[in-house]
CSV table of C-alpha atoms in Angstrom, one decimal:
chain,number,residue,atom,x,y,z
A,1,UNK,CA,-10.5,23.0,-0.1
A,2,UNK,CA,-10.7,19.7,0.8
A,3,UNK,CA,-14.7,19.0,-0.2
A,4,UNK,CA,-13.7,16.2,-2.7
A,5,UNK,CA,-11.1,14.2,-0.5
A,6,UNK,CA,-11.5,10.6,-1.6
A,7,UNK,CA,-11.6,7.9,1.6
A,8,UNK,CA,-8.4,7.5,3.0
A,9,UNK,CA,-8.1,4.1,1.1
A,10,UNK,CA,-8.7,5.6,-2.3
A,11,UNK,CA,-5.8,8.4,-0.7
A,12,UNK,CA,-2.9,8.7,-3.4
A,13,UNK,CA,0.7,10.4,-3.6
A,14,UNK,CA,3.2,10.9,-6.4
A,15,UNK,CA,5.0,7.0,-7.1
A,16,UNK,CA,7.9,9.1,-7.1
A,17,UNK,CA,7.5,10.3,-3.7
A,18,UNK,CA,7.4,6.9,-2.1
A,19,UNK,CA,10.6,6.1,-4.8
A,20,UNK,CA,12.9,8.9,-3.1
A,21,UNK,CA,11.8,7.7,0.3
A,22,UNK,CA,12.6,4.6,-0.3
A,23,UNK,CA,16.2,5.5,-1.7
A,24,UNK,CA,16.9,7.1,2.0
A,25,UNK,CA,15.8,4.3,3.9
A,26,UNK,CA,17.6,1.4,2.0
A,27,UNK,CA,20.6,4.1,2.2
A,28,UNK,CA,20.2,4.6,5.9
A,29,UNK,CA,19.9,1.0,6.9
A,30,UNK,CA,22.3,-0.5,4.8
A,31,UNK,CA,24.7,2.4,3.9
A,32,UNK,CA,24.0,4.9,6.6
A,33,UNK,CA,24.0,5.9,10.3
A,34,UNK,CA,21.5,2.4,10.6
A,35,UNK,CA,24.1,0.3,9.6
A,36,UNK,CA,27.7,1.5,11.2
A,37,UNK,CA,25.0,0.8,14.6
A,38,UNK,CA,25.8,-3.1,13.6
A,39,UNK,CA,29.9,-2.6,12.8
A,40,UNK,CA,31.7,-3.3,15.8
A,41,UNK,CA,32.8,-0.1,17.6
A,42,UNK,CA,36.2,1.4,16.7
A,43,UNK,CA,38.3,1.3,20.2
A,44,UNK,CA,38.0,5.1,21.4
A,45,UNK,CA,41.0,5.6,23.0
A,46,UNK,CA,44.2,7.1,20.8
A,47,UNK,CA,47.2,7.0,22.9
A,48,UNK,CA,49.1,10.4,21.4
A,49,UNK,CA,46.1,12.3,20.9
A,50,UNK,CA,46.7,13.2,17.2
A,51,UNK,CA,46.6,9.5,15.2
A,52,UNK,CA,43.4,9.0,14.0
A,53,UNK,CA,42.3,4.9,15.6
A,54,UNK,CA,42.4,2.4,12.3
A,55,UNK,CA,39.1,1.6,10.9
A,56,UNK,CA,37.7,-1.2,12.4
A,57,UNK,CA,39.4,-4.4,10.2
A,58,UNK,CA,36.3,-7.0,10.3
A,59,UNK,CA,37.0,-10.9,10.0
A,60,UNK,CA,35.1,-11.8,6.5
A,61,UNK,CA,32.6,-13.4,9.2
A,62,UNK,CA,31.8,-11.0,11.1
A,63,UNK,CA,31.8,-8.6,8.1
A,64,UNK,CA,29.2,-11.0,6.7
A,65,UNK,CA,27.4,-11.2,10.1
A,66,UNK,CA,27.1,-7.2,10.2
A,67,UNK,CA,25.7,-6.9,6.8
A,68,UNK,CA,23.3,-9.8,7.9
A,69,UNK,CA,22.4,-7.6,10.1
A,70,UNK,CA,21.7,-4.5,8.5
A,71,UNK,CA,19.5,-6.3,6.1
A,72,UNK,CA,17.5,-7.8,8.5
A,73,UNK,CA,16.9,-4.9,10.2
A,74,UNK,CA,15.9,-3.0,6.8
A,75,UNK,CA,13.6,-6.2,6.3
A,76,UNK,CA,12.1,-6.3,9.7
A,77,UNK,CA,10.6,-2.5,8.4
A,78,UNK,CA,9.2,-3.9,5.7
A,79,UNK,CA,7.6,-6.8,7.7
A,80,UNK,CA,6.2,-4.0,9.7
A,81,UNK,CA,4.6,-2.3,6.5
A,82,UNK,CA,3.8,-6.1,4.6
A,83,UNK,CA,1.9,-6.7,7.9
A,84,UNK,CA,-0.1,-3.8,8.6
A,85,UNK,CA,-1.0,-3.2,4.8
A,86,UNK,CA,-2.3,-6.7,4.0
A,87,UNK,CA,-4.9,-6.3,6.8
A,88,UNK,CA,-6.2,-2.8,4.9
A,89,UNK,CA,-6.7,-5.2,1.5
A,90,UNK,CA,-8.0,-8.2,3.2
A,91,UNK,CA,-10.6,-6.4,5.2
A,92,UNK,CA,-13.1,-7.4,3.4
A,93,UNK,CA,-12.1,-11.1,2.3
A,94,UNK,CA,-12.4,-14.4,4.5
A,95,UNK,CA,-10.1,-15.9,6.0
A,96,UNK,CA,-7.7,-17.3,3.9
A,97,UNK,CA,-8.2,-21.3,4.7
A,98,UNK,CA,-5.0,-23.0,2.7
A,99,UNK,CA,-1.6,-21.7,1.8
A,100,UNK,CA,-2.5,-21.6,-1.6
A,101,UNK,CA,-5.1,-19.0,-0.7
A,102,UNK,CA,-3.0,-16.6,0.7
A,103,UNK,CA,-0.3,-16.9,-1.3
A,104,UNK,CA,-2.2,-16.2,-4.2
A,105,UNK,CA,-3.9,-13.3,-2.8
A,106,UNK,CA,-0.8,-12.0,-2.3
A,107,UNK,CA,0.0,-12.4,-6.0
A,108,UNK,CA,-3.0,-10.6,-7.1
A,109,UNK,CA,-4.4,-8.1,-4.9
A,110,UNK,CA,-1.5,-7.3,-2.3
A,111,UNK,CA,1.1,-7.3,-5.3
A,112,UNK,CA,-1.6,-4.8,-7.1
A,113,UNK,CA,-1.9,-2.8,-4.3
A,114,UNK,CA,1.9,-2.3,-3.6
A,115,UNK,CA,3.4,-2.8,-7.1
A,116,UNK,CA,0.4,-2.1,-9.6
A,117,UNK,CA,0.8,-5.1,-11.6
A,118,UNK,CA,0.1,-9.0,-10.7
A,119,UNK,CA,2.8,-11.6,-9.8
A,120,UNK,CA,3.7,-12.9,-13.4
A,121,UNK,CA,4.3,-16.6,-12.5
A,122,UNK,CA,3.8,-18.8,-9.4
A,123,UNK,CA,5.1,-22.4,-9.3
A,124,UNK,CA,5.2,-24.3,-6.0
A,125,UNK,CA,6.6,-27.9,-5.6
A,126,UNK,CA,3.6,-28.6,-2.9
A,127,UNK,CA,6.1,-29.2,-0.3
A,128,UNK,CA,6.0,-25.4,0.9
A,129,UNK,CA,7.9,-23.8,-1.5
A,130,UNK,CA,6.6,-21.0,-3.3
A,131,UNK,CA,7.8,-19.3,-5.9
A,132,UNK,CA,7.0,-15.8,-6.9
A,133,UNK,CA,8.3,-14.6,-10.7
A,134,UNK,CA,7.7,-10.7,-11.7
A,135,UNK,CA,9.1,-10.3,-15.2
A,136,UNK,CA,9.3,-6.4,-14.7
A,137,UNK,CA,9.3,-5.6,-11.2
A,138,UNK,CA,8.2,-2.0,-10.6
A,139,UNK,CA,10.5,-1.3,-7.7
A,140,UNK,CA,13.9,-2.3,-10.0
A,141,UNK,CA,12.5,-0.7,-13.0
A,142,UNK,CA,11.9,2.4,-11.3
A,143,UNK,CA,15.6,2.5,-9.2
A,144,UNK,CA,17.1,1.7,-12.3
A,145,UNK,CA,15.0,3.0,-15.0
A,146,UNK,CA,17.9,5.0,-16.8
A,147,UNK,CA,20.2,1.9,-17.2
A,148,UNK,CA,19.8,-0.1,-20.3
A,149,UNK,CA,17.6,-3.0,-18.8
A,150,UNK,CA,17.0,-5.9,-21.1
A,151,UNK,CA,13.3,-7.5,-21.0
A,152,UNK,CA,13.0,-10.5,-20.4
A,153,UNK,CA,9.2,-11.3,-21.8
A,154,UNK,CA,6.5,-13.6,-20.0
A,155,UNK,CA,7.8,-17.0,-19.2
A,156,UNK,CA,11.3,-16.3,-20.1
A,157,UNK,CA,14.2,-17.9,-17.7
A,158,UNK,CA,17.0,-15.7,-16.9
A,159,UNK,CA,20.5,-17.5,-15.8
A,160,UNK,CA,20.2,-18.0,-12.4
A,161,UNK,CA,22.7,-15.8,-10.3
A,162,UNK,CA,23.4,-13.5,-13.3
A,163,UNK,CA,25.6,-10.9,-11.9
A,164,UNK,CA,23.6,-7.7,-11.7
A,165,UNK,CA,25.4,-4.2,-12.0
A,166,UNK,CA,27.3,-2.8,-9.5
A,167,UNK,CA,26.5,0.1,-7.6
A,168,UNK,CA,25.7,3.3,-9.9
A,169,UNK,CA,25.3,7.1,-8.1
A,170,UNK,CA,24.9,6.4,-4.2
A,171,UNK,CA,21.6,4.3,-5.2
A,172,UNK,CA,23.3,1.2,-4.0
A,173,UNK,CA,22.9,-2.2,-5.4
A,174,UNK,CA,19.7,-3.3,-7.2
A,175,UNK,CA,20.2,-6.0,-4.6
A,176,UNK,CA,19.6,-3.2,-2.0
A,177,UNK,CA,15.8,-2.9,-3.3
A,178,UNK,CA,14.6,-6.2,-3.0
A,179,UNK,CA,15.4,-6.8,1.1
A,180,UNK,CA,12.6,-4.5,1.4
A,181,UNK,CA,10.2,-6.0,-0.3
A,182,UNK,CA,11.3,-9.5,1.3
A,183,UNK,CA,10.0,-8.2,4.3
A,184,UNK,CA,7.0,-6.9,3.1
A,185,UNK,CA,6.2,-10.2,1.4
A,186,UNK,CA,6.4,-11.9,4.6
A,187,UNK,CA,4.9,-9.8,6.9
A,188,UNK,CA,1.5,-10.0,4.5
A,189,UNK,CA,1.9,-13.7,3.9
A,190,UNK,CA,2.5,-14.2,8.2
A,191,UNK,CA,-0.3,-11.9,9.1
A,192,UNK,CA,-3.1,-14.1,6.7
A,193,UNK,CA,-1.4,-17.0,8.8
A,194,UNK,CA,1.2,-18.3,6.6
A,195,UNK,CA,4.6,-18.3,8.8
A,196,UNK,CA,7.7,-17.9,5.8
A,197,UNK,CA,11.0,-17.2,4.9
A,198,UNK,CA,11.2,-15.0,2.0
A,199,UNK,CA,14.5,-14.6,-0.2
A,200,UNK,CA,14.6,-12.9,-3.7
A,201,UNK,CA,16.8,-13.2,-6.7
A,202,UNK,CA,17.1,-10.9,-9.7
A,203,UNK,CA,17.5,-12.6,-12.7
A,204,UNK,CA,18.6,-10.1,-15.1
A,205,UNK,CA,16.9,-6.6,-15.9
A,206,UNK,CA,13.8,-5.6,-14.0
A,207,UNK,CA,12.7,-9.9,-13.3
A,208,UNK,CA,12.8,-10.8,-9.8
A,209,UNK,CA,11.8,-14.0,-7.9
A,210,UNK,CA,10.8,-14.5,-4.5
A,211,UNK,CA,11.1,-17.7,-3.5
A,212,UNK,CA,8.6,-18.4,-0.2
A,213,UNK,CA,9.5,-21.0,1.9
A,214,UNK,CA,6.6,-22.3,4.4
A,215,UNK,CA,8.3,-22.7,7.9
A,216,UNK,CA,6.7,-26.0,9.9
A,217,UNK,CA,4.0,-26.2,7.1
B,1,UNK,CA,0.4,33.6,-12.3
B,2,UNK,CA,-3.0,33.5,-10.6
B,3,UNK,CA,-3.0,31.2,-7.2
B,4,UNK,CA,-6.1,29.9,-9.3
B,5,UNK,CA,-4.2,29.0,-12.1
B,6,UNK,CA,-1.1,28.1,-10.2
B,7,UNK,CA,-3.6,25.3,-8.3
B,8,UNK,CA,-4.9,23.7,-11.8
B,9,UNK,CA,-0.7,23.4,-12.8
B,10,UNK,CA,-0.6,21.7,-9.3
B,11,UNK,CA,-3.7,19.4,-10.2
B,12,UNK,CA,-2.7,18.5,-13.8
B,13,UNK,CA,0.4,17.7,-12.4
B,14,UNK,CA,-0.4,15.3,-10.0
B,15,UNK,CA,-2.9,13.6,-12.5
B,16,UNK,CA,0.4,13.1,-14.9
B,17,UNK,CA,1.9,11.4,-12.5
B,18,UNK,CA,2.6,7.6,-11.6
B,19,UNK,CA,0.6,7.1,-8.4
B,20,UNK,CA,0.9,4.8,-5.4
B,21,UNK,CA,-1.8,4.4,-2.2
B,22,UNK,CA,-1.2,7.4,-0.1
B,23,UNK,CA,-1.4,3.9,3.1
B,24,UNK,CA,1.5,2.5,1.7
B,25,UNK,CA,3.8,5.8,1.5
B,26,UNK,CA,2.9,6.4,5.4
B,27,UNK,CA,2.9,3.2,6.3
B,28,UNK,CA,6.8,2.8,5.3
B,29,UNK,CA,7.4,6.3,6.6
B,30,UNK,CA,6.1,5.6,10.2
B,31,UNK,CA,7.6,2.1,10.1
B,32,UNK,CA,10.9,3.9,9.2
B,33,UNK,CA,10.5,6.8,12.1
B,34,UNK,CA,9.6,3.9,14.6
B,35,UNK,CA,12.8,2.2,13.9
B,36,UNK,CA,14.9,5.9,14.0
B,37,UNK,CA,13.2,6.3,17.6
B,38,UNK,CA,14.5,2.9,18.7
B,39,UNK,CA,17.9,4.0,17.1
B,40,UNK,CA,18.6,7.3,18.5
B,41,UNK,CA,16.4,7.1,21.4
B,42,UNK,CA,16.4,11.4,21.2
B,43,UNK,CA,13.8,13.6,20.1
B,44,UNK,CA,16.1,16.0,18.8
B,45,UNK,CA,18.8,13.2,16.6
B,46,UNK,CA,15.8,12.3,14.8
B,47,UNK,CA,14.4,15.7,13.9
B,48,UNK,CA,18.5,15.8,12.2
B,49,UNK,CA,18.2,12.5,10.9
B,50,UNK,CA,15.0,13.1,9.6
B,51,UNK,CA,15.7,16.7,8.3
B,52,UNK,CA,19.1,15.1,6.6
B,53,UNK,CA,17.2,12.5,4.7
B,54,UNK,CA,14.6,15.2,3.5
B,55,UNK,CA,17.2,17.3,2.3
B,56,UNK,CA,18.7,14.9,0.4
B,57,UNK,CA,15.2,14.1,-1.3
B,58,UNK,CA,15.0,17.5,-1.8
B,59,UNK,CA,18.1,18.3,-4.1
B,60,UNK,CA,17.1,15.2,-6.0
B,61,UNK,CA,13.2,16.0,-6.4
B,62,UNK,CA,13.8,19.4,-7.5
B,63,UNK,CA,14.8,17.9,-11.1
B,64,UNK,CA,11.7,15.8,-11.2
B,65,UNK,CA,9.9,18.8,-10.1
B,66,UNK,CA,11.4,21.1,-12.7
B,67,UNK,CA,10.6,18.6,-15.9
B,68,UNK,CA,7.3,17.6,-14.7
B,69,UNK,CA,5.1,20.7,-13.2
B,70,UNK,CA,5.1,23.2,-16.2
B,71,UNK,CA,5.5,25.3,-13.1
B,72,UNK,CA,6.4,29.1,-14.4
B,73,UNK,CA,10.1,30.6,-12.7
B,74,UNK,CA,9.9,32.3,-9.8
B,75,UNK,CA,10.5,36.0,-10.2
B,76,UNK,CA,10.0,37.0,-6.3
B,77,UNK,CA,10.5,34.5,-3.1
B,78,UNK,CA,6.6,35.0,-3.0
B,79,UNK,CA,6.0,33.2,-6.2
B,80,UNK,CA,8.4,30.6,-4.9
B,81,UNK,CA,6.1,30.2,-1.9
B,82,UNK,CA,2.6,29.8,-4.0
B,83,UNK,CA,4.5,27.0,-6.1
B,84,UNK,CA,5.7,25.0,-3.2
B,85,UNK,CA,2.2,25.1,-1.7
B,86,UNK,CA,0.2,24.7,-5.0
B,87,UNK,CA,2.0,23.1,-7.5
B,88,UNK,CA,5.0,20.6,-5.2
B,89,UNK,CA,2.6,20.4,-2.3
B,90,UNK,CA,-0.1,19.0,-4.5
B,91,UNK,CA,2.0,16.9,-7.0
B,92,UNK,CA,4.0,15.1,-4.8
B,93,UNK,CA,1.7,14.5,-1.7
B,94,UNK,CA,-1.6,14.7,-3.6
B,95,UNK,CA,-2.9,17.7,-1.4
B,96,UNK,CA,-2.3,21.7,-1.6
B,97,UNK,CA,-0.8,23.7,1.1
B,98,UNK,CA,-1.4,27.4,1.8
B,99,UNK,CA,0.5,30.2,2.2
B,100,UNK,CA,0.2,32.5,4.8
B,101,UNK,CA,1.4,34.6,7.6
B,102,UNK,CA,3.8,36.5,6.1
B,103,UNK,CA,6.7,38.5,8.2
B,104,UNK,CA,6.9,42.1,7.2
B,105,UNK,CA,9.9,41.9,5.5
B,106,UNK,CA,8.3,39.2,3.5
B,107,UNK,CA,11.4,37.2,3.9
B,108,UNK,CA,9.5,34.3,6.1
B,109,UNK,CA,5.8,32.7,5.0
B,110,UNK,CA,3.6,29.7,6.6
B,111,UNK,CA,2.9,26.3,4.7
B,112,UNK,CA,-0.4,25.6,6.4
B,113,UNK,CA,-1.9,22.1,5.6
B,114,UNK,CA,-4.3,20.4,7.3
B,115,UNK,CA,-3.9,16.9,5.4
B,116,UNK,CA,-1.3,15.4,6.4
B,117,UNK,CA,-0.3,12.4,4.1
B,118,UNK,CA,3.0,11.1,6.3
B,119,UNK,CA,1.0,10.8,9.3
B,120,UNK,CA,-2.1,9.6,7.9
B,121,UNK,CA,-2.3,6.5,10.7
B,122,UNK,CA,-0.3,8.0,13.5
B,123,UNK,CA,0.1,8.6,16.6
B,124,UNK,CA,2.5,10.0,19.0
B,125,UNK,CA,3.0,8.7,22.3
B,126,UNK,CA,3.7,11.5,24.8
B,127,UNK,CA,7.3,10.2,25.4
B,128,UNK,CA,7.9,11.3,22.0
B,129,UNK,CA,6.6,14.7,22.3
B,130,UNK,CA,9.5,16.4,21.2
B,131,UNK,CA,9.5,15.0,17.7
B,132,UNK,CA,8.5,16.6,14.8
B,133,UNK,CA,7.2,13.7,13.1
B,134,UNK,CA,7.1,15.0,9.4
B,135,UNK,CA,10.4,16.9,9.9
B,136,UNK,CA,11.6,15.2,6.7
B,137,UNK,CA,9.4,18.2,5.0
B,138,UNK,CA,11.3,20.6,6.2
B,139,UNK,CA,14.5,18.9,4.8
B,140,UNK,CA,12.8,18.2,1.1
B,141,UNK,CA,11.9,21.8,1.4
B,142,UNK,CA,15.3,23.5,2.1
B,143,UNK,CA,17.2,20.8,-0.4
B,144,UNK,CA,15.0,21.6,-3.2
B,145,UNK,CA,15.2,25.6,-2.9
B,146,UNK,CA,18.9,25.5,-2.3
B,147,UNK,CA,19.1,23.9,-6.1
B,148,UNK,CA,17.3,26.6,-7.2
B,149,UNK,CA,19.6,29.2,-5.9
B,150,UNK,CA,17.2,29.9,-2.4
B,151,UNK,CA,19.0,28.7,1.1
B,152,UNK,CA,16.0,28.9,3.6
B,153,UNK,CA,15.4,28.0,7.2
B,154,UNK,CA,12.5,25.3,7.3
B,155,UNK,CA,11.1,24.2,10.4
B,156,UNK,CA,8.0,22.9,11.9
B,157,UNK,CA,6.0,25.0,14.4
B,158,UNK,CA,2.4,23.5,14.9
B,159,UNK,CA,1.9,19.7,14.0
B,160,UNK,CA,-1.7,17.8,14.2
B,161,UNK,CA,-0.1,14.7,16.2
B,162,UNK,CA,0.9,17.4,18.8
B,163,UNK,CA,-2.9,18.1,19.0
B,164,UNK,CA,-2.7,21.0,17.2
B,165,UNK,CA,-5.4,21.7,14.5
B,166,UNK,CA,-3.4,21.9,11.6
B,167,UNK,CA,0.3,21.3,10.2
B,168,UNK,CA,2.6,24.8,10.0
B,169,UNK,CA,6.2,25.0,8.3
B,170,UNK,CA,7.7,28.5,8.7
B,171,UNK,CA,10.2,29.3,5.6
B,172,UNK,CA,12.3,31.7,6.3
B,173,UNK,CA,15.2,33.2,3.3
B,174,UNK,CA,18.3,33.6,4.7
B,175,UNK,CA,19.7,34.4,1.2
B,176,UNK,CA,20.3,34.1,-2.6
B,177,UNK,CA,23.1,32.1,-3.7
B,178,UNK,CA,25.0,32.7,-6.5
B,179,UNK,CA,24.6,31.2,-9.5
B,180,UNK,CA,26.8,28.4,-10.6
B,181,UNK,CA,28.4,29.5,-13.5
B,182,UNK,CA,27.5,27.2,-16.6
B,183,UNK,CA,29.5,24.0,-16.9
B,184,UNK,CA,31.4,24.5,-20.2
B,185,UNK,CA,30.1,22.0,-22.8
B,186,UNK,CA,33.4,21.9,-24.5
């Protein structure tokens, strides 16, 4: 049955199937069993048996500390995925010899690969800052394709920190979706040699920027 | 319907469909059971865990599955199993299972699939023997029937990273549910 099984690069599953996978793991890492690991343990013992113990009470820092947390952890899988899948693209190519290279690959082939479209625009102030502007990136439009989602066409500027909707039907945040890709963005970008800090910011509707910043470049 | 016809719904199904690279669905999924292995350190908390998130695909899939496949209803649980195989099997994973071994009170069947898009680069160390690395199959599987009135029993029994030489899910009907009664529009 399986005579005309493309290679296992050519290999492809339902979008939607990696979409409700994706749902569980950003639940499970930042809303699940993967992220009470990083709250602080409840004391176990309950003097007269029947109270239930308080739930844990978090200083704001530590609060902000355990959600640090979380996310890194959900980044540090996509670093994992960013890493090994940039190696299946760039099999073929030469090493990248500049920043610019592989940042730019990344734009175009990696972002192809992963999100089926290519980075809309990339500015950099030559001083190791890169950044990375999808107008309508797949992964938000997809999460929150039912939501009215306003457009913003090629070049246009969305107000920076525009509040984004809160959380809708146990999806989470739209913030939620972008860690993951974070990671992935720098584990492709570290493996073709480019050591980075990646952060992301929606700016309204589907947009999204990744800003790249080049560590000791 | 014809198992024929049933495997051309499954492949015009899967052509309608947005696609991604089958490396970059594994890839997250065995970056994801890695860090569930670190987390629980037990073979047996992350068949759960892994069966839990599955089964909460499943009762949200089953929607897609039902507006996208043209698949006909089910009139016996033996139709239900030549769906799953041809038509969910191939639409969401790209590949067909196949039914088979069927218990003689035809309450219990075998997915059999040797293709095995979740554990396309894997490999199990020995440690981990007692995972079922693609439990979250079984979960999908028992999520998406219970929405369509069907509580089964889905569980791995032969898996190719255990060196076996293909993939087996027994699914087993432990009942019909009632039907909800209609939510009044009014």
């Amino acid at each position: 049955m399986n005579s005309a099984r493309p290679p296992p690069h050519k290999r492809q599953v339902a979008e939607s199937s990696l979409d409700f996978l994706m749902m569980q793991v950003v639940t499970y890492f930042l809303h699940g069993p993967g992220a009470a690991a990083y709250v602080p343990p409840v004391p176990s013992a309950v003097p007269d048996g029947n109270a239930l113990p308080p739930p844990p009470l978090l200083s704001p820092a530590d609060a902000a500390a355990a959600a640090a947390e979380t996310r890194r952890r959900l980044e540090g899988v996509g670093y994992d995925v960013g890493h090994r899948l940039v190696e299946r693209y760039a099999v073929e190519k030469e090493r990248m010899d500049s920043d610019l290279e592989a940042v730019k690959f990344v734009c175009r082939d990696f972002w192809e690969g992963v999100f089926k479209k290519h980075v809309d625009v990339l500015r950099t102030n030559h001083k190791g800052l890169y950044v990375l502007t999808d107008n309508k990136f797949r992964w938000l439009g997809r999460v929150w394709a039912d939501e009215d989602s306003e457009e913003g066409g090629a070049g246009a500027v969305g107000a920076d920190g525009a509040e984004v909707g809160g959380a809708i039907g146990g999806r989470g945040k739209p913030e939620d979706y972008v860690v993951f890709p974070c990671g992935l963005i720098c584990g492709a970008l570290t493996r073709l040699g480019v050591r980075c800090r990646v952060t992301a910011e929606i700016a309204g509707g589907a947009q999204c920027k990744f800003s790249v910043q080049v560590i000791g470049g | 319907m014809s198992k024929a016809s049933l495997s051309k719904l499954g492949d015009a199904a899967f052509e309608r469909t947005d696609k991604v690279s089958a490396e970059l669905l594994a890839l997250t999924y065995g970056s994801f059971v890695r860090q569930l292995l670190i987390d629980y350190e037990d073979a047996e908390e992350v068949n759960a865990q892994l069966a839990k998130m599955g089964y909460n695909i499943g009762v949200r899939l089953v929607d897609d599955f039902l507006a996208k496949s043209n698949a006909p209803p089910c009139a016996s649980f033996a139709d239900t199993a030549d769906i799953v195989a041809k038509v969910a099997f191939k639409m969401f994973l790209g590949v067909p299972a196949l039914v088979g071994s069927w218990s003689s009170d035809r309450r219990t069947f075998s997915l059999v699939f040797t293709d095995n898009p979740l554990a396309e680069f894997t490999e199990l160390p020995e440690k981990w023997g007692g995972v079922w690395y693609s439990n979250v199959l079984c979960g999908v599987i028992k999520g998406a029937l219970e929405m369509v009135q069907m509580e089964v029993d889905a569980r791995f029994v032969r898996c190719t990273l255990r060196g076996e030489d293909l993939n087996e899910i027994r699914v087993t009907l432990l009942q019909v549910l009632q039907e909800k009664p209609p939510v009044d529009d009014e």
